[in-house]
CSV table of C-alpha atoms and ligand atoms in Angstrom, one decimal:
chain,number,residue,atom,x,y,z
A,19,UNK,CA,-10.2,12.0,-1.6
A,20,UNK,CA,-11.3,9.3,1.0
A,21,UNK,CA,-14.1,11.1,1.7
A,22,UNK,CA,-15.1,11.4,-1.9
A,23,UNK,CA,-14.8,7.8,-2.8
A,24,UNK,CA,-16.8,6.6,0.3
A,25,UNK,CA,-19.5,8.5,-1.0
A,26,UNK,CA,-19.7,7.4,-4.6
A,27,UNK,CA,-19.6,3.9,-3.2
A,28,UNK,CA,-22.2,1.9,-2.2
A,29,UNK,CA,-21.9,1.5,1.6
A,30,UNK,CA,-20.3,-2.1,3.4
A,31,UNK,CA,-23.5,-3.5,4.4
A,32,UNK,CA,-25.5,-2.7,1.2
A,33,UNK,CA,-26.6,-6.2,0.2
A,34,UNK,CA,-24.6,-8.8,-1.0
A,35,UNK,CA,-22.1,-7.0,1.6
A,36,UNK,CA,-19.3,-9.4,0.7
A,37,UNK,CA,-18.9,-7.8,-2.7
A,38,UNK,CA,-19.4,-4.3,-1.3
A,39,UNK,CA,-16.8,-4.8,1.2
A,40,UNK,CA,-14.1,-6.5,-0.8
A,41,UNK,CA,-14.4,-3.3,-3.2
A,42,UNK,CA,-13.9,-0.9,-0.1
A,43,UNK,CA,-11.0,-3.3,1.5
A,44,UNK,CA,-8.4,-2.8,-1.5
A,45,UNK,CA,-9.8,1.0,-2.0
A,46,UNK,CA,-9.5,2.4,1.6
A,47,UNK,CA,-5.9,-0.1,2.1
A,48,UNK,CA,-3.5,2.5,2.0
A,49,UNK,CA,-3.0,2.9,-1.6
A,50,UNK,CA,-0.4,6.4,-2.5
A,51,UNK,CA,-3.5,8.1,-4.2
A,52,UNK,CA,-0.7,9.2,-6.9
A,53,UNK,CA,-3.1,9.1,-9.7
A,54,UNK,CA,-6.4,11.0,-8.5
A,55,UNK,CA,-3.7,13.7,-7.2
A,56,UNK,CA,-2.4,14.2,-10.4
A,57,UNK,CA,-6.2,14.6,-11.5
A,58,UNK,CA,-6.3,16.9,-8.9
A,59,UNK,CA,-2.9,19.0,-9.8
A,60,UNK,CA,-3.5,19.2,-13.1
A,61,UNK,CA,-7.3,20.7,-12.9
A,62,UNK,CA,-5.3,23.2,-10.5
A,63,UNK,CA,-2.6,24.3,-13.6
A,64,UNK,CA,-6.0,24.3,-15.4
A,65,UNK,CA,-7.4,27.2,-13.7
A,66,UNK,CA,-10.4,24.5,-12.7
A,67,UNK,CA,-11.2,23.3,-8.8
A,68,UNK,CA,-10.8,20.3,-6.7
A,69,UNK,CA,-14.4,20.0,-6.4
A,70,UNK,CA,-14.7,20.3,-9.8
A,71,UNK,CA,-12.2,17.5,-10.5
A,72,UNK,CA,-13.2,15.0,-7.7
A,73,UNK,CA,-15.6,12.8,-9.7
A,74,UNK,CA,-12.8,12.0,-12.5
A,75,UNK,CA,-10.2,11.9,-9.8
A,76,UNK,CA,-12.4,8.8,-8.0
A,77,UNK,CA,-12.9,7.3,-11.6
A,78,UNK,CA,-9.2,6.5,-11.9
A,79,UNK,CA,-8.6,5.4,-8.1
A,80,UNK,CA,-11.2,3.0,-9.3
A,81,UNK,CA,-9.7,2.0,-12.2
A,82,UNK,CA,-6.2,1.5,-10.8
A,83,UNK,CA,-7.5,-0.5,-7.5
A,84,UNK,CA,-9.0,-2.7,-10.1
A,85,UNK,CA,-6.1,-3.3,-11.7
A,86,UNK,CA,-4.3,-4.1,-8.8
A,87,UNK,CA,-6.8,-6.5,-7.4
A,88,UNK,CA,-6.8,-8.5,-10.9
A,89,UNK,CA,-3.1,-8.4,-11.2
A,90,UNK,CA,-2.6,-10.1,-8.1
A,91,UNK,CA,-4.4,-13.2,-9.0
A,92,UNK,CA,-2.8,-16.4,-9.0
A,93,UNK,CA,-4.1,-16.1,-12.9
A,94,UNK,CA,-1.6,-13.3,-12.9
A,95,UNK,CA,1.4,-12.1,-10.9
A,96,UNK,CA,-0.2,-13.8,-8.1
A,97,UNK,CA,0.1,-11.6,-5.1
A,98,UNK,CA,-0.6,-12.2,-1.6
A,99,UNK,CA,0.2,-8.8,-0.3
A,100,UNK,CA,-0.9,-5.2,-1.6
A,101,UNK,CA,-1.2,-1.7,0.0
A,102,UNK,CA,0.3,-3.4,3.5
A,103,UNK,CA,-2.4,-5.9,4.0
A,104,UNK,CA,-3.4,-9.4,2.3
A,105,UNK,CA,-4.6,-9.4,-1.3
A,106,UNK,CA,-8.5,-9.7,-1.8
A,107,UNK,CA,-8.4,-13.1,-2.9
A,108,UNK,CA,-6.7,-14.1,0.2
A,109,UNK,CA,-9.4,-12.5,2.2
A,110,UNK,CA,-12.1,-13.3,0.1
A,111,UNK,CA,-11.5,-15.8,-2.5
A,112,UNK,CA,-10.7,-15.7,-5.9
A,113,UNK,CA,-14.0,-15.4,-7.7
A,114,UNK,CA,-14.9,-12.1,-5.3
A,115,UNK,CA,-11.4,-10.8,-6.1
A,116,UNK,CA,-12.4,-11.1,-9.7
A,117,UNK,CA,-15.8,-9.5,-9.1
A,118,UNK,CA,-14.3,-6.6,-7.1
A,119,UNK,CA,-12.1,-5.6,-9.9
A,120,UNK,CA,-15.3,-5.9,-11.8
A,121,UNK,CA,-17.4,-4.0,-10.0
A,122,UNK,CA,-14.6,-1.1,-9.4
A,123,UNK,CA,-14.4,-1.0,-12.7
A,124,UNK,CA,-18.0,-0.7,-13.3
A,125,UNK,CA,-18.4,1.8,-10.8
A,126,UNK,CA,-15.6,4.0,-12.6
A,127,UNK,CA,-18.1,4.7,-15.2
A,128,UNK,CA,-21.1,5.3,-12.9
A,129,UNK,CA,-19.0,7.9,-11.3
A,130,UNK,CA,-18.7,9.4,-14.5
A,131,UNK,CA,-22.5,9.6,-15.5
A,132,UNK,CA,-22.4,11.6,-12.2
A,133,UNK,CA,-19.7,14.1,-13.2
A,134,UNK,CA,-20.3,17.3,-15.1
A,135,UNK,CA,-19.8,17.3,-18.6
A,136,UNK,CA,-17.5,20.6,-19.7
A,137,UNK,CA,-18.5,22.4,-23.2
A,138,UNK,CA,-15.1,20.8,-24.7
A,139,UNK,CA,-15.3,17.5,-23.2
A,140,UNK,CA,-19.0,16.3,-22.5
A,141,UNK,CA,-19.9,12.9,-21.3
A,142,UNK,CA,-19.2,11.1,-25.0
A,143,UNK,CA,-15.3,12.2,-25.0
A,144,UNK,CA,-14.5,11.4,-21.1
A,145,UNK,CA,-16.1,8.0,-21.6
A,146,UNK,CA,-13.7,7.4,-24.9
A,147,UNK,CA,-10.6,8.9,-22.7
A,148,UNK,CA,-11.6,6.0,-20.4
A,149,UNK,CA,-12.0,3.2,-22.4
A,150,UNK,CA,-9.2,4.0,-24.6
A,151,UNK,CA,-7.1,3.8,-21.3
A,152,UNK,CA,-8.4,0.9,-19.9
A,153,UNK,CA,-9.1,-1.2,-23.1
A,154,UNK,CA,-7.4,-3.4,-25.2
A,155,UNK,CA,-5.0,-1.0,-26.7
A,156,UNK,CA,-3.4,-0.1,-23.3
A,157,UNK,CA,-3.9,-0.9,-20.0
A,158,UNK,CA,-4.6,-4.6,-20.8
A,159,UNK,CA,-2.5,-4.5,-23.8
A,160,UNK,CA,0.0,-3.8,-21.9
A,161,UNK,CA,-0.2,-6.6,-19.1
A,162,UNK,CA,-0.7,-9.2,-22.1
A,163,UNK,CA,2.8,-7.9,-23.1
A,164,UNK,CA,4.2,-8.1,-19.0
A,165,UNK,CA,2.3,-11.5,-18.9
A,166,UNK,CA,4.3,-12.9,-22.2
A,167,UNK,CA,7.2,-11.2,-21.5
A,168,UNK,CA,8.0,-13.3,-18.3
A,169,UNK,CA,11.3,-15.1,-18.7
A,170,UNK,CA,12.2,-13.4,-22.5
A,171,UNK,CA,15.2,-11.5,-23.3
A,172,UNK,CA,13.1,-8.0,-24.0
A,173,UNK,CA,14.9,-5.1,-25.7
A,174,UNK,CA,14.8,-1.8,-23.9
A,175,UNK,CA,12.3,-1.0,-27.1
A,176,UNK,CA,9.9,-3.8,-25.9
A,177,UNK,CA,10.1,-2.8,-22.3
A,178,UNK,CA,8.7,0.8,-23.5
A,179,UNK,CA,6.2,-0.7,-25.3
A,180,UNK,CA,4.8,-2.7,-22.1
A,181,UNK,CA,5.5,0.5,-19.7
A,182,UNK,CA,3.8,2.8,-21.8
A,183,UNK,CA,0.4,0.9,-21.5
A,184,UNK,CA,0.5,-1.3,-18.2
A,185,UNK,CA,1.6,2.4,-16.4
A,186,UNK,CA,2.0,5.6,-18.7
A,187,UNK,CA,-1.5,5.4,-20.2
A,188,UNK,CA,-3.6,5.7,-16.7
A,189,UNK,CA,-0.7,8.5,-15.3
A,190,UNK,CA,-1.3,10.6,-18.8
A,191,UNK,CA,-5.2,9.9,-18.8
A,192,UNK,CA,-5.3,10.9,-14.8
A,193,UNK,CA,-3.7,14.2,-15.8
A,194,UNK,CA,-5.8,14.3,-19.0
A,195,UNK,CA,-9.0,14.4,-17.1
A,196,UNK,CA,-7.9,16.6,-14.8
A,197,UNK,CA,-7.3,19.2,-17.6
A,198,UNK,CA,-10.7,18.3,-18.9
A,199,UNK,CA,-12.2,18.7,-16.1
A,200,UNK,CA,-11.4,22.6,-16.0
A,201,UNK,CA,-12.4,22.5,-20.1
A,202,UNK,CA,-8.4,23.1,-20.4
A,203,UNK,CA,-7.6,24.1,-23.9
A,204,UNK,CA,-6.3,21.9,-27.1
A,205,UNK,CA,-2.9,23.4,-26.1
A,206,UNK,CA,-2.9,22.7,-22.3
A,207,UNK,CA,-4.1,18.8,-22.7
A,208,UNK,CA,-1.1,18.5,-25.2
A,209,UNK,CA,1.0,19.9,-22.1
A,210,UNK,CA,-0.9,17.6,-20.0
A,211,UNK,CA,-0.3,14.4,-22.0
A,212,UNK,CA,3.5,15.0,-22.9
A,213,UNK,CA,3.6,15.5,-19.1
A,214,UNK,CA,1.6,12.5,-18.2
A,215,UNK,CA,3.4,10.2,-20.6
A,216,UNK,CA,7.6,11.0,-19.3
A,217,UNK,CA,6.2,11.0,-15.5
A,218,UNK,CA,4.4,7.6,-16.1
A,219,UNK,CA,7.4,5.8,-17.4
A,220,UNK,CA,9.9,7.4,-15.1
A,221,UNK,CA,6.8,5.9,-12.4
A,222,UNK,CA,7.5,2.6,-13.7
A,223,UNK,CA,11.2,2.5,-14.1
A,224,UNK,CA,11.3,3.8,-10.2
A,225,UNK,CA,8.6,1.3,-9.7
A,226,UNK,CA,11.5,-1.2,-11.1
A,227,UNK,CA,14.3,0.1,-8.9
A,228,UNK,CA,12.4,0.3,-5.5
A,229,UNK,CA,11.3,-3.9,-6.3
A,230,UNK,CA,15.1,-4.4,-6.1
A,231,UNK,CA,16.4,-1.8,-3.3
A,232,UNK,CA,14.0,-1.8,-0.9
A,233,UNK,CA,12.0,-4.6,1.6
A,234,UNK,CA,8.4,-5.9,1.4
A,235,UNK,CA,7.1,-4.0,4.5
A,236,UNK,CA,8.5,-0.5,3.2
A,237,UNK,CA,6.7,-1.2,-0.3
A,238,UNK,CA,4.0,-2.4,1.4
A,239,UNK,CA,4.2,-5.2,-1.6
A,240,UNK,CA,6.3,-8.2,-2.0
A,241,UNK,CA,9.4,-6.9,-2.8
A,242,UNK,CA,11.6,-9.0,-5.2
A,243,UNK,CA,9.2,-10.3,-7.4
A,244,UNK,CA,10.8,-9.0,-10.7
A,245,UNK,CA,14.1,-11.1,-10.7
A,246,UNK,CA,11.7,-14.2,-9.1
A,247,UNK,CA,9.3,-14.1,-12.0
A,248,UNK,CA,12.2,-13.3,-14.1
A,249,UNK,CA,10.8,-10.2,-16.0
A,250,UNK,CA,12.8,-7.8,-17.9
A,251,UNK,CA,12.8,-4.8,-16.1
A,252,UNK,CA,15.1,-0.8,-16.7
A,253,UNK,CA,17.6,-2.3,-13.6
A,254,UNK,CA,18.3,-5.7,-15.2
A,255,UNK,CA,18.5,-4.6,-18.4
A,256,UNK,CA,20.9,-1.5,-17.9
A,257,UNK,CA,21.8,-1.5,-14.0
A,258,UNK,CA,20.6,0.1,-11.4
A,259,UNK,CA,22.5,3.1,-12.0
A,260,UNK,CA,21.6,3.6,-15.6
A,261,UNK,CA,17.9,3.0,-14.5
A,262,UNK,CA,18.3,6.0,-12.3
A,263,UNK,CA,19.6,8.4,-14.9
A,264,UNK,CA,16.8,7.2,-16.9
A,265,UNK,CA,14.2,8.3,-14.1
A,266,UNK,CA,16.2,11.5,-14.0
A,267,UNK,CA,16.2,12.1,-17.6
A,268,UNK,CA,12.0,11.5,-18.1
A,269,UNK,CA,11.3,13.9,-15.3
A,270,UNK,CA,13.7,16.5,-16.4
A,271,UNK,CA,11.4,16.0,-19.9
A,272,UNK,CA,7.9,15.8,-17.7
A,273,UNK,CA,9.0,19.3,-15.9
A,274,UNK,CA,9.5,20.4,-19.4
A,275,UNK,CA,6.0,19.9,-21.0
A,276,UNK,CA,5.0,21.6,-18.2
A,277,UNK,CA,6.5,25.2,-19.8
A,278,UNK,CA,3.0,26.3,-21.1
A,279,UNK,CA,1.6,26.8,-17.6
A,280,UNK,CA,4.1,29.5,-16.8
A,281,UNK,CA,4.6,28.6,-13.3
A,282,UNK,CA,0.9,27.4,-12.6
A,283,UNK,CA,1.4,24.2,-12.2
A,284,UNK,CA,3.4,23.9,-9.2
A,285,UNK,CA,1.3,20.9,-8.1
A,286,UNK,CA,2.5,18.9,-11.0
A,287,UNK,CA,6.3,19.8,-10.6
A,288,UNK,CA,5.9,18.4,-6.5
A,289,UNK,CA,4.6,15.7,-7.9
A,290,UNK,CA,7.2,14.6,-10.5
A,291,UNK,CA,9.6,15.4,-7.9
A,292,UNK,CA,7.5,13.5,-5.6
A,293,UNK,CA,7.8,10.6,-7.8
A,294,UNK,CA,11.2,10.4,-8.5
A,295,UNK,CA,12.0,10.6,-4.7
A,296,UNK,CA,9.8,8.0,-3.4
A,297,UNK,CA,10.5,5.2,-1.3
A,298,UNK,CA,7.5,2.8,-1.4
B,12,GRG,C1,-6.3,-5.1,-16.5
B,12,GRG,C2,-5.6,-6.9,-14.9
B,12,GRG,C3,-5.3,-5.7,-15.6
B,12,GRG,C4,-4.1,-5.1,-15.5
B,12,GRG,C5,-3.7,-3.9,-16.2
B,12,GRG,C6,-2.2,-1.7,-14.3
B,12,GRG,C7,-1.9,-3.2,-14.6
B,12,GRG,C8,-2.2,-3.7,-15.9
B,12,GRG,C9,-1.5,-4.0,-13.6
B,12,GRG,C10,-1.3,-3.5,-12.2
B,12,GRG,C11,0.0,-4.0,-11.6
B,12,GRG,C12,1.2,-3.2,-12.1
B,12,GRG,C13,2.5,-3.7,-11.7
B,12,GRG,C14,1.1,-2.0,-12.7
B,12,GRG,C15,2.1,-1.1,-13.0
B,12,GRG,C16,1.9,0.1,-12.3
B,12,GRG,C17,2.2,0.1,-10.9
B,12,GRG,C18,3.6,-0.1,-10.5
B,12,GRG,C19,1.2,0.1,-10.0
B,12,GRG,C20,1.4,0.3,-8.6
B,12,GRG,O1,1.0,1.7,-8.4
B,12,GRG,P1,1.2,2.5,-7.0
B,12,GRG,O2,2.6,2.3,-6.5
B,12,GRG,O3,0.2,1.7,-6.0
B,12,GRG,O4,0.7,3.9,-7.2
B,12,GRG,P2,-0.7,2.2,-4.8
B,12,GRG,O5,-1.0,0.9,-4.1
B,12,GRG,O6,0.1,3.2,-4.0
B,12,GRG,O7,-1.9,2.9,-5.4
């Protein structure tokens, strides 16, 4: 995976190096890689290869490192530590944070003009599976939501509505292009999607418990911030209990969409697991 994303980047020193180094400090930081492996797993329950799979798999490291970078700004959630090390803006400033996400992002869709193309999804659908992600509708639709939430009294309906975009929506379209990228069927990206959709809000609500339970150095992110920015969250809303069982009950319903693959998509199951178990 590493090795793959070195390559499709533009090396450090390429000129101006600042920008080409920010990009390559938050990518290569230490960052779980859950989202390219699920590209990864579900090409495998596909029938397709990891070769086959890597360039789509990079796209959405790319994506979600830009994310991260632009959530962090002071603009933001304001941030000064990510994947165990300072943010970018600490290291760099603010306006090459900002142009690091940028370019990430850019470079998302670069990778994809260097991808295959598969008879059911050529380059004009896997670019729309992108943007849709990314855009207005979801990912950024829902930190405007996270963003104007802070310090409201959100119903558990509301909180869905925000975890479904800021998280579910790159989780479901990592699995997506997995699938696509072994020209899965109608029926198998169905499978694909329910299965992206329960795993990335039981992601989030985990995401949610671990801010509470465990430190800043095992996250590897300031730990806390939820109750200090006062955002409604699964444990505050329900307990931390409740919030569990919740976890428990998406992944029980992720494992489920997984029936069609009749056992081939073992990958998929250890990740769910995976995910429900983590610590950081
Ligand atoms: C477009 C600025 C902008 C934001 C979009 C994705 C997002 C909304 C913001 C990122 C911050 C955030 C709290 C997202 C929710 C998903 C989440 C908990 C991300 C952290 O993912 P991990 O744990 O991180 O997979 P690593 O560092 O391991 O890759």
């Amino acid at each position: 995976m590493n090795r793959a994303l070195g390559r499709f980047l533009p090396p450090a020193r390429t000129r101006p190096a600042t920008i080409h180094q920010a990009m390559r400090y938050s990518l290569f930081a230490g960052g779980k890689r859950i989202r390219p492996i699920l590209t990864l797993a579900a090409a495998e329950a596909c029938g397709g290869t990891t070769a086959g799979a890597m360039p789509l798999a990079c796209v959405v490291e790319c994506i979600h490192t830009y994310s991260l970078i632009h959530d962090d700004l002071p603009a933001m959630d304001n941030d000064d530590f990510r994947r165990g090390r300072a943010t970018s803006h600490k290291v760099y400033s603010e306006g090459i944070a900002v142009l690091a996400g940028d370019a990430l992002l850019t470079q998302a869709f670069e990778i994809v003009a260097q991808a295959k193309g598969w008879p059911r999804y050529p380059h004009t659908a896997l670019i729309r599976e992108i943007t849709e992600t990314a855009g207005s509708l979801k990912l950024i639709a829902g930190q405007v939501a996270d963003l104007e939430g802070e310090g409201e009294n959100l119903s558990i309906a509301q909180l869905r509505y925000i975890h479904e975009r800021k998280t579910s929506a790159l989780l479901a379209c990592s699995v997506r292009l997995g699938g696509m990228s072994a020209n899965c069927t109608v029926r198998q990206l169905k499978a694909l999607t329910d299965f992206g959709y329960n795993v990335g809000l039981a992601f989030q609500v985990i995401d949610d418990i671990l801010d509470v339970t465990q430190t800043t150095e095992e996250l590897g992110k300031t730990a806390g911030k939820d109750q200090a920015a006062a955002k409604a969250t699964y444990p505050a809303i329900v307990g931390l209990e409740k919030s569990g069982k919740i976890a428990k009950k998406l992944t029980d319903k992720a494992f489920a969409a997984l029936k069609p693959f009749a056992g081939k998509a073992t990958a998929l199951e250890a990740m769910a697991e995976y995910l429900l178990k983590r610590s950081n």
